[in-house]
Amino acid sequence: MKQIKKIALLTSGGDAPGMNSAVRAVVFAAKNCGIEVTGVLRGYEGLIDWETIPLGTDDVRNINNQGGTVLFTSRSERFLEKKYREQAARNLKEHDIDAVVAIGGDGTLHGAIEFKKEGCNIICIPGTIDRDVACTEYTLGFDTAANTAMKAIDSIRDSSVSHGRCSVVEVMGRKRGYIALWAGMATSADAIVLPEKWDGNYDSVTDAIKKRHENGRNSYLVVVAEGVTDAPALAKMIREKTGIESRVSVLGYIQRGGQPSAKDRMYGSLMGAFAVELLKEGKENRIVAIKNDLLIDFGLDEALDIHNNSLDSFQYQLSLMLSE
Ligand code: F6P
């Protein structure tokens, strides 16, 4: 078994609260077993250009409470090309790096799977507010993002009630509706529009609003995941079909930033330390995951083969029952 002496650490894709806790835990856990850590800036881009900083425990001591990522991030177009992955692999070899720890979402996982073909050992930690990495029940950042969305929607609802309007709030989550589901349920939304369930028919939403209107309600809340449908088009449809004044709020990037919740700090710390454990055990090309609240790991290819695009059905059914 090859002993790991030096690792590179990076964050990639959309930033997510809790990434800094994972960075911190990797650095501390590595130091604890005599592994040197090189911080790679701007994700896979920094791996190609060898934009790095040495990372010691003093550099990461007080970053748990910071949103974003201290290592910066990118969505690297170049890393999709083999010639740049080869360049990154040469950089690792030249600097005697034995393994890479990459914190990011689905795109990061796909990049890692291609990168291991260059003979590199890469361990992934799932970090994305979307909670859309199929092999794990949790991805870093989701809890903070859902809470941020919930608080923002609470405020929007206040104004909606004062004016007797319908608020259509668009939250993040391109392919998965977990932020919409959780923030929508937490704010007692009248309708939650999810990518997993959208059939292109606006009637279910407009009918729900109409029904409430007929029952004497004077304000309404619709939470829609981005990418499902155009929120302004949905608001227009509600206006046309119900006559109720409707307004759109797009929450956008506030959901990605801000102080991480206790859960994201804790899971970031656990996942970071676990990634170093895997390296200590001599494991290669794995992804850290959570199942039944326990830390587990999968091979990268195995992780890609897990297709789980369905929402938790009990949570979904409950959301329907609670918005009746
Ligand atoms: O990181 C996930 C995510 O926030 C998605 O919810 C959103 O669709 C996307 O990233 C936005 O990406 P970008 O930062 O490239 O605009």
Short mmCIF file of C-alpha atoms and ligand atoms in Angstrom, two decimals:
data_model
loop_
_atom_site.label_atom_id
_atom_site.label_comp_id
_atom_site.label_asym_id
_atom_site.label_seq_id
_atom_site.Cartn_x
_atom_site.Cartn_y
_atom_site.Cartn_z
CA MET A 1 0.00 0.00 0.00
CA LYS A 2 1.41 3.34 -1.07
CA GLN A 3 1.83 5.70 1.85
CA ILE A 4 0.27 9.09 1.21
CA LYS A 5 2.64 11.96 2.02
CA LYS A 6 1.26 14.90 0.10
CA ILE A 7 -2.28 15.76 -1.08
CA ALA A 8 -3.88 18.55 -3.07
CA LEU A 9 -7.19 19.98 -1.89
CA LEU A 10 -9.69 21.90 -4.01
CA THR A 11 -13.29 23.08 -4.16
CA SER A 12 -15.11 23.02 -7.49
CA GLY A 13 -18.46 23.91 -9.08
CA GLY A 14 -21.01 26.11 -7.30
CA ASP A 15 -19.81 27.13 -3.86
CA ALA A 16 -21.77 25.76 -0.90
CA PRO A 17 -21.88 26.64 2.79
CA GLY A 18 -19.92 24.01 4.72
CA MET A 19 -17.16 23.65 2.13
CA ASN A 20 -14.85 25.61 4.42
CA SER A 21 -15.50 23.22 7.30
CA ALA A 22 -14.55 20.34 5.02
CA VAL A 23 -11.36 22.17 3.97
CA ARG A 24 -10.49 22.80 7.59
CA ALA A 25 -11.11 19.19 8.63
CA VAL A 26 -9.02 17.81 5.75
CA VAL A 27 -6.11 20.05 6.76
CA PHE A 28 -6.33 19.14 10.45
CA ALA A 29 -6.83 15.41 9.83
CA ALA A 30 -3.96 15.36 7.34
CA LYS A 31 -1.63 17.11 9.75
CA ASN A 32 -2.58 14.61 12.41
CA CYS A 33 -1.18 11.79 10.33
CA GLY A 34 1.79 13.61 8.83
CA ILE A 35 0.29 14.39 5.40
CA GLU A 36 1.20 17.71 3.77
CA VAL A 37 -1.64 19.67 2.11
CA THR A 38 -1.40 21.93 -0.93
CA GLY A 39 -4.46 24.13 -1.48
CA VAL A 40 -5.41 24.39 -5.15
CA LEU A 41 -7.20 27.65 -6.02
CA ARG A 42 -10.26 27.91 -8.31
CA GLY A 43 -11.02 24.20 -8.54
CA TYR A 44 -9.92 22.21 -11.57
CA GLU A 45 -8.77 25.46 -13.23
CA GLY A 46 -6.08 25.82 -10.55
CA LEU A 47 -5.08 22.20 -11.03
CA ILE A 48 -4.41 22.91 -14.72
CA ASP A 49 -2.53 26.17 -14.08
CA TRP A 50 -0.96 24.97 -10.84
CA GLU A 51 -2.28 27.90 -8.87
CA THR A 52 -1.65 26.72 -5.32
CA ILE A 53 -0.96 27.74 -1.75
CA PRO A 54 0.51 25.73 1.12
CA LEU A 55 -2.20 24.93 3.67
CA GLY A 56 -1.40 24.51 7.34
CA THR A 57 -3.73 24.40 10.30
CA ASP A 58 -3.08 28.10 11.03
CA ASP A 59 -4.44 28.99 7.59
CA VAL A 60 -7.80 27.34 8.22
CA ARG A 61 -8.27 27.73 11.96
CA ASN A 62 -11.21 30.17 11.92
CA ILE A 63 -13.04 29.48 8.68
CA ASN A 64 -15.93 27.33 9.92
CA ASN A 65 -18.27 30.30 10.13
CA GLN A 66 -17.46 31.66 6.66
CA GLY A 67 -19.72 31.15 3.66
CA GLY A 68 -18.26 30.56 0.20
CA THR A 69 -14.97 28.76 -0.13
CA VAL A 70 -11.57 30.09 0.95
CA LEU A 71 -10.02 28.10 -1.92
CA PHE A 72 -12.27 29.82 -4.49
CA THR A 73 -14.00 27.79 -7.16
CA SER A 74 -14.84 27.56 -10.85
CA ARG A 75 -16.80 25.53 -13.35
CA SER A 76 -13.87 24.53 -15.52
CA GLU A 77 -14.63 24.19 -19.22
CA ARG A 78 -11.00 23.28 -19.90
CA PHE A 79 -11.09 20.28 -17.57
CA LEU A 80 -13.63 18.70 -19.94
CA GLU A 81 -10.75 18.34 -22.41
CA LYS A 82 -8.29 15.48 -22.06
CA LYS A 83 -5.24 17.61 -22.89
CA TYR A 84 -5.91 19.84 -19.86
CA ARG A 85 -6.55 16.86 -17.58
CA GLU A 86 -3.20 15.47 -18.73
CA GLN A 87 -1.60 18.82 -17.90
CA ALA A 88 -3.16 18.72 -14.42
CA ALA A 89 -1.89 15.15 -13.91
CA ARG A 90 1.63 16.23 -14.94
CA ASN A 91 1.46 19.05 -12.39
CA LEU A 92 0.59 16.60 -9.63
CA LYS A 93 3.46 14.31 -10.60
CA GLU A 94 5.93 17.17 -10.80
CA HIS A 95 4.98 18.31 -7.29
CA ASP A 96 4.97 14.79 -5.79
CA ILE A 97 1.25 14.90 -4.95
CA ASP A 98 -0.10 11.43 -4.13
CA ALA A 99 -3.83 12.22 -4.17
CA VAL A 100 -6.41 14.95 -4.66
CA VAL A 101 -9.39 15.71 -2.42
CA ALA A 102 -12.10 17.51 -4.43
CA ILE A 103 -15.14 19.07 -2.76
CA GLY A 104 -18.06 19.77 -5.13
CA GLY A 105 -21.22 18.55 -6.80
CA ASP A 106 -22.19 16.41 -9.74
CA GLY A 107 -19.88 18.19 -12.23
CA THR A 108 -16.93 17.70 -9.87
CA LEU A 109 -17.72 13.99 -9.63
CA HIS A 110 -17.84 13.67 -13.42
CA GLY A 111 -14.53 15.53 -13.69
CA ALA A 112 -12.99 13.20 -11.10
CA ILE A 113 -14.10 10.11 -12.99
CA GLU A 114 -12.33 11.33 -16.12
CA PHE A 115 -9.30 12.50 -14.14
CA LYS A 116 -8.64 9.14 -12.54
CA LYS A 117 -8.07 7.78 -16.06
CA GLU A 118 -4.85 9.85 -16.04
CA GLY A 119 -3.60 7.61 -13.25
CA CYS A 120 -4.53 10.01 -10.43
CA ASN A 121 -6.11 9.14 -7.12
CA ILE A 122 -9.01 11.46 -6.35
CA ILE A 123 -11.37 11.43 -3.38
CA CYS A 124 -14.59 13.46 -3.69
CA ILE A 125 -16.65 15.11 -0.97
CA PRO A 126 -20.22 16.01 -2.06
CA GLY A 127 -20.77 19.75 -1.68
CA THR A 128 -23.65 21.48 -3.46
CA ILE A 129 -26.77 23.24 -2.26
CA ASP A 130 -28.85 21.28 -4.80
CA ARG A 131 -28.53 17.92 -3.00
CA ASP A 132 -28.31 16.31 -6.41
CA VAL A 133 -25.47 13.81 -6.04
CA ALA A 134 -27.42 10.57 -6.29
CA CYS A 135 -25.17 8.32 -4.18
CA THR A 136 -25.54 10.37 -1.00
CA GLU A 137 -28.48 11.41 1.14
CA TYR A 138 -26.80 14.71 1.99
CA THR A 139 -24.61 17.22 0.21
CA LEU A 140 -22.87 20.10 2.00
CA GLY A 141 -24.71 23.40 1.78
CA PHE A 142 -28.26 22.13 1.41
CA ASP A 143 -29.32 22.82 4.99
CA THR A 144 -28.02 26.40 4.97
CA ALA A 145 -29.54 27.10 1.54
CA ALA A 146 -32.94 25.70 2.56
CA ASN A 147 -32.89 27.83 5.72
CA THR A 148 -31.85 30.95 3.80
CA ALA A 149 -34.67 30.38 1.32
CA MET A 150 -37.15 29.75 4.15
CA LYS A 151 -36.26 33.02 5.93
CA ALA A 152 -36.47 35.02 2.71
CA ILE A 153 -39.85 33.49 1.86
CA ASP A 154 -41.15 34.27 5.37
CA SER A 155 -40.37 37.95 4.69
CA ILE A 156 -41.92 37.86 1.23
CA ARG A 157 -45.06 36.31 2.70
CA ASP A 158 -45.44 39.21 5.17
CA SER A 159 -45.64 41.65 2.29
CA SER A 160 -47.86 39.32 0.31
CA VAL A 161 -50.36 39.22 3.19
CA SER A 162 -50.32 43.02 3.60
CA HIS A 163 -51.10 43.54 -0.08
CA GLY A 164 -53.42 40.56 -0.59
CA ARG A 165 -51.26 39.23 -3.42
CA CYS A 166 -49.91 35.96 -4.72
CA SER A 167 -46.13 35.63 -4.38
CA VAL A 168 -44.32 33.34 -6.78
CA VAL A 169 -40.86 32.66 -5.35
CA GLU A 170 -38.18 31.02 -7.47
CA VAL A 171 -35.53 29.10 -5.56
CA MET A 172 -32.39 27.31 -6.81
CA GLY A 173 -32.17 23.67 -7.81
CA ARG A 174 -31.78 22.99 -11.50
CA LYS A 175 -32.62 19.32 -11.67
CA ARG A 176 -33.63 18.53 -8.10
CA GLY A 177 -36.42 20.16 -6.15
CA TYR A 178 -35.22 19.63 -2.60
CA ILE A 179 -34.67 23.32 -1.80
CA ALA A 180 -38.14 24.12 -3.16
CA LEU A 181 -39.71 21.20 -1.30
CA TRP A 182 -38.13 21.98 2.05
CA ALA A 183 -38.42 25.77 1.88
CA GLY A 184 -41.95 25.45 0.49
CA MET A 185 -43.12 23.07 3.18
CA ALA A 186 -41.44 25.12 5.90
CA THR A 187 -43.27 28.26 4.77
CA SER A 188 -46.66 26.55 4.25
CA ALA A 189 -46.69 27.23 0.52
CA ASP A 190 -49.99 26.79 -1.33
CA ALA A 191 -48.20 25.12 -4.24
CA ILE A 192 -44.65 23.81 -4.69
CA VAL A 193 -43.47 23.33 -8.27
CA LEU A 194 -40.76 20.68 -8.55
CA PRO A 195 -38.66 19.54 -11.53
CA GLU A 196 -39.22 15.88 -10.61
CA LYS A 197 -43.01 16.27 -10.78
CA TRP A 198 -43.62 18.98 -13.37
CA ASP A 199 -45.80 17.88 -16.28
CA GLY A 200 -45.93 21.25 -18.00
CA ASN A 201 -49.51 21.87 -16.87
CA TYR A 202 -50.09 25.15 -15.03
CA ASP A 203 -53.64 24.18 -14.08
CA SER A 204 -52.73 22.36 -10.88
CA VAL A 205 -51.15 25.58 -9.59
CA THR A 206 -53.82 28.00 -10.78
CA ASP A 207 -56.60 25.68 -9.56
CA ALA A 208 -55.02 25.51 -6.09
CA ILE A 209 -54.89 29.31 -5.90
CA LYS A 210 -58.45 29.67 -7.22
CA LYS A 211 -59.75 27.19 -4.62
CA ARG A 212 -58.14 29.11 -1.78
CA HIS A 213 -59.47 32.39 -3.17
CA GLU A 214 -62.99 30.96 -3.24
CA ASN A 215 -62.54 29.85 0.36
CA GLY A 216 -61.86 33.44 1.37
CA ARG A 217 -58.09 33.55 1.49
CA ASN A 218 -56.48 36.85 0.54
CA SER A 219 -52.82 35.96 0.01
CA TYR A 220 -51.06 33.04 -1.63
CA LEU A 221 -47.58 31.58 -1.92
CA VAL A 222 -46.15 29.49 -4.74
CA VAL A 223 -42.57 28.18 -4.49
CA VAL A 224 -41.02 27.10 -7.76
CA ALA A 225 -37.65 25.46 -8.40
CA GLU A 226 -35.59 27.20 -11.07
CA GLY A 227 -35.40 25.37 -14.35
CA VAL A 228 -38.90 23.88 -14.03
CA THR A 229 -40.66 26.75 -15.65
CA ASP A 230 -40.37 30.46 -16.10
CA ALA A 231 -41.52 32.08 -12.82
CA PRO A 232 -42.78 35.31 -14.51
CA ALA A 233 -44.77 33.17 -16.98
CA LEU A 234 -46.29 31.27 -14.07
CA ALA A 235 -47.21 34.53 -12.28
CA LYS A 236 -48.78 35.84 -15.49
CA MET A 237 -50.81 32.66 -15.82
CA ILE A 238 -52.02 32.97 -12.21
CA ARG A 239 -53.02 36.59 -12.88
CA GLU A 240 -54.87 35.64 -16.05
CA LYS A 241 -56.65 32.60 -14.69
CA THR A 242 -57.56 33.89 -11.23
CA GLY A 243 -57.50 37.67 -11.50
CA ILE A 244 -55.20 37.78 -8.43
CA GLU A 245 -52.35 40.24 -8.45
CA SER A 246 -49.14 38.18 -8.57
CA ARG A 247 -45.51 39.13 -8.02
CA VAL A 248 -42.28 37.23 -8.66
CA SER A 249 -39.23 37.08 -6.40
CA VAL A 250 -36.12 35.26 -7.60
CA LEU A 251 -33.98 34.44 -4.57
CA GLY A 252 -30.81 33.69 -6.58
CA TYR A 253 -27.34 33.64 -5.10
CA ILE A 254 -28.25 34.62 -1.54
CA GLN A 255 -29.04 30.90 -1.22
CA ARG A 256 -25.44 29.94 -1.94
CA GLY A 257 -23.79 32.34 0.50
CA GLY A 258 -24.02 33.22 4.16
CA GLN A 259 -22.88 31.63 7.38
CA PRO A 260 -23.17 27.84 7.27
CA SER A 261 -25.67 26.18 9.59
CA ALA A 262 -24.47 23.92 12.42
CA LYS A 263 -25.39 20.90 10.27
CA ASP A 264 -23.24 22.05 7.35
CA ARG A 265 -20.30 22.84 9.64
CA MET A 266 -20.61 19.46 11.33
CA TYR A 267 -21.09 17.41 8.16
CA GLY A 268 -18.29 19.36 6.47
CA SER A 269 -15.99 18.47 9.36
CA LEU A 270 -17.07 14.81 9.34
CA MET A 271 -16.76 14.39 5.58
CA GLY A 272 -13.38 16.15 5.46
CA ALA A 273 -11.88 13.97 8.18
CA PHE A 274 -13.44 10.84 6.61
CA ALA A 275 -11.83 11.62 3.24
CA VAL A 276 -8.42 11.60 4.93
CA GLU A 277 -9.30 8.32 6.68
CA LEU A 278 -9.99 6.76 3.27
CA LEU A 279 -6.57 7.86 2.05
CA LYS A 280 -4.93 6.49 5.19
CA GLU A 281 -6.61 3.14 4.52
CA GLY A 282 -5.07 3.14 1.04
CA LYS A 283 -8.39 3.64 -0.76
CA GLU A 284 -8.39 5.20 -4.21
CA ASN A 285 -10.96 7.06 -6.29
CA ARG A 286 -13.82 7.14 -3.82
CA ILE A 287 -16.62 9.52 -2.93
CA VAL A 288 -17.73 10.17 0.63
CA ALA A 289 -21.47 9.73 1.16
CA ILE A 290 -24.11 9.75 3.88
CA LYS A 291 -26.60 6.94 4.34
CA ASN A 292 -28.95 6.69 7.31
CA ASP A 293 -26.87 9.45 8.88
CA LEU A 294 -23.68 7.38 8.69
CA LEU A 295 -20.54 8.09 6.70
CA ILE A 296 -19.90 5.59 3.92
CA ASP A 297 -17.97 5.65 0.64
CA PHE A 298 -18.44 4.48 -2.93
CA GLY A 299 -16.07 3.92 -5.80
CA LEU A 300 -16.40 6.82 -8.27
CA ASP A 301 -17.74 4.65 -11.10
CA GLU A 302 -20.13 2.91 -8.75
CA ALA A 303 -21.38 6.33 -7.58
CA LEU A 304 -22.07 7.37 -11.15
CA ASP A 305 -24.12 4.24 -11.70
CA ILE A 306 -26.47 5.16 -8.89
CA HIS A 307 -29.46 6.90 -10.43
CA ASN A 308 -31.82 8.34 -7.95
CA ASN A 309 -33.79 11.15 -9.43
CA SER A 310 -36.89 10.66 -7.37
CA LEU A 311 -37.82 12.79 -4.40
CA ASP A 312 -38.44 11.15 -1.08
CA SER A 313 -42.02 10.05 -1.70
CA PHE A 314 -43.22 10.46 1.89
CA GLN A 315 -41.89 14.03 1.95
CA TYR A 316 -43.55 14.74 -1.38
CA GLN A 317 -46.93 13.25 -0.39
CA LEU A 318 -46.80 15.16 2.86
CA SER A 319 -46.13 18.41 0.99
CA LEU A 320 -49.31 17.79 -1.03
CA MET A 321 -51.35 16.99 2.05
CA LEU A 322 -50.07 20.04 3.94
CA SER A 323 -50.86 22.43 1.11
CA GLU A 324 -54.43 21.16 0.69
O1 F6P B 1 -24.48 25.06 -7.31
C1 F6P B 1 -25.75 24.71 -7.68
C2 F6P B 1 -26.42 25.90 -8.31
O2 F6P B 1 -26.57 26.94 -7.38
C3 F6P B 1 -27.77 25.58 -8.93
O3 F6P B 1 -28.81 25.57 -7.99
C4 F6P B 1 -27.89 26.68 -9.95
O4 F6P B 1 -28.71 26.30 -11.00
C5 F6P B 1 -26.48 26.83 -10.42
O5 F6P B 1 -25.65 26.39 -9.38
C6 F6P B 1 -26.07 28.22 -10.81
O6 F6P B 1 -24.78 28.16 -11.30
P1 F6P B 1 -23.84 29.38 -11.61
O7 F6P B 1 -23.13 29.73 -10.35
O8 F6P B 1 -22.87 28.84 -12.62
O9 F6P B 1 -24.69 30.49 -12.11
#
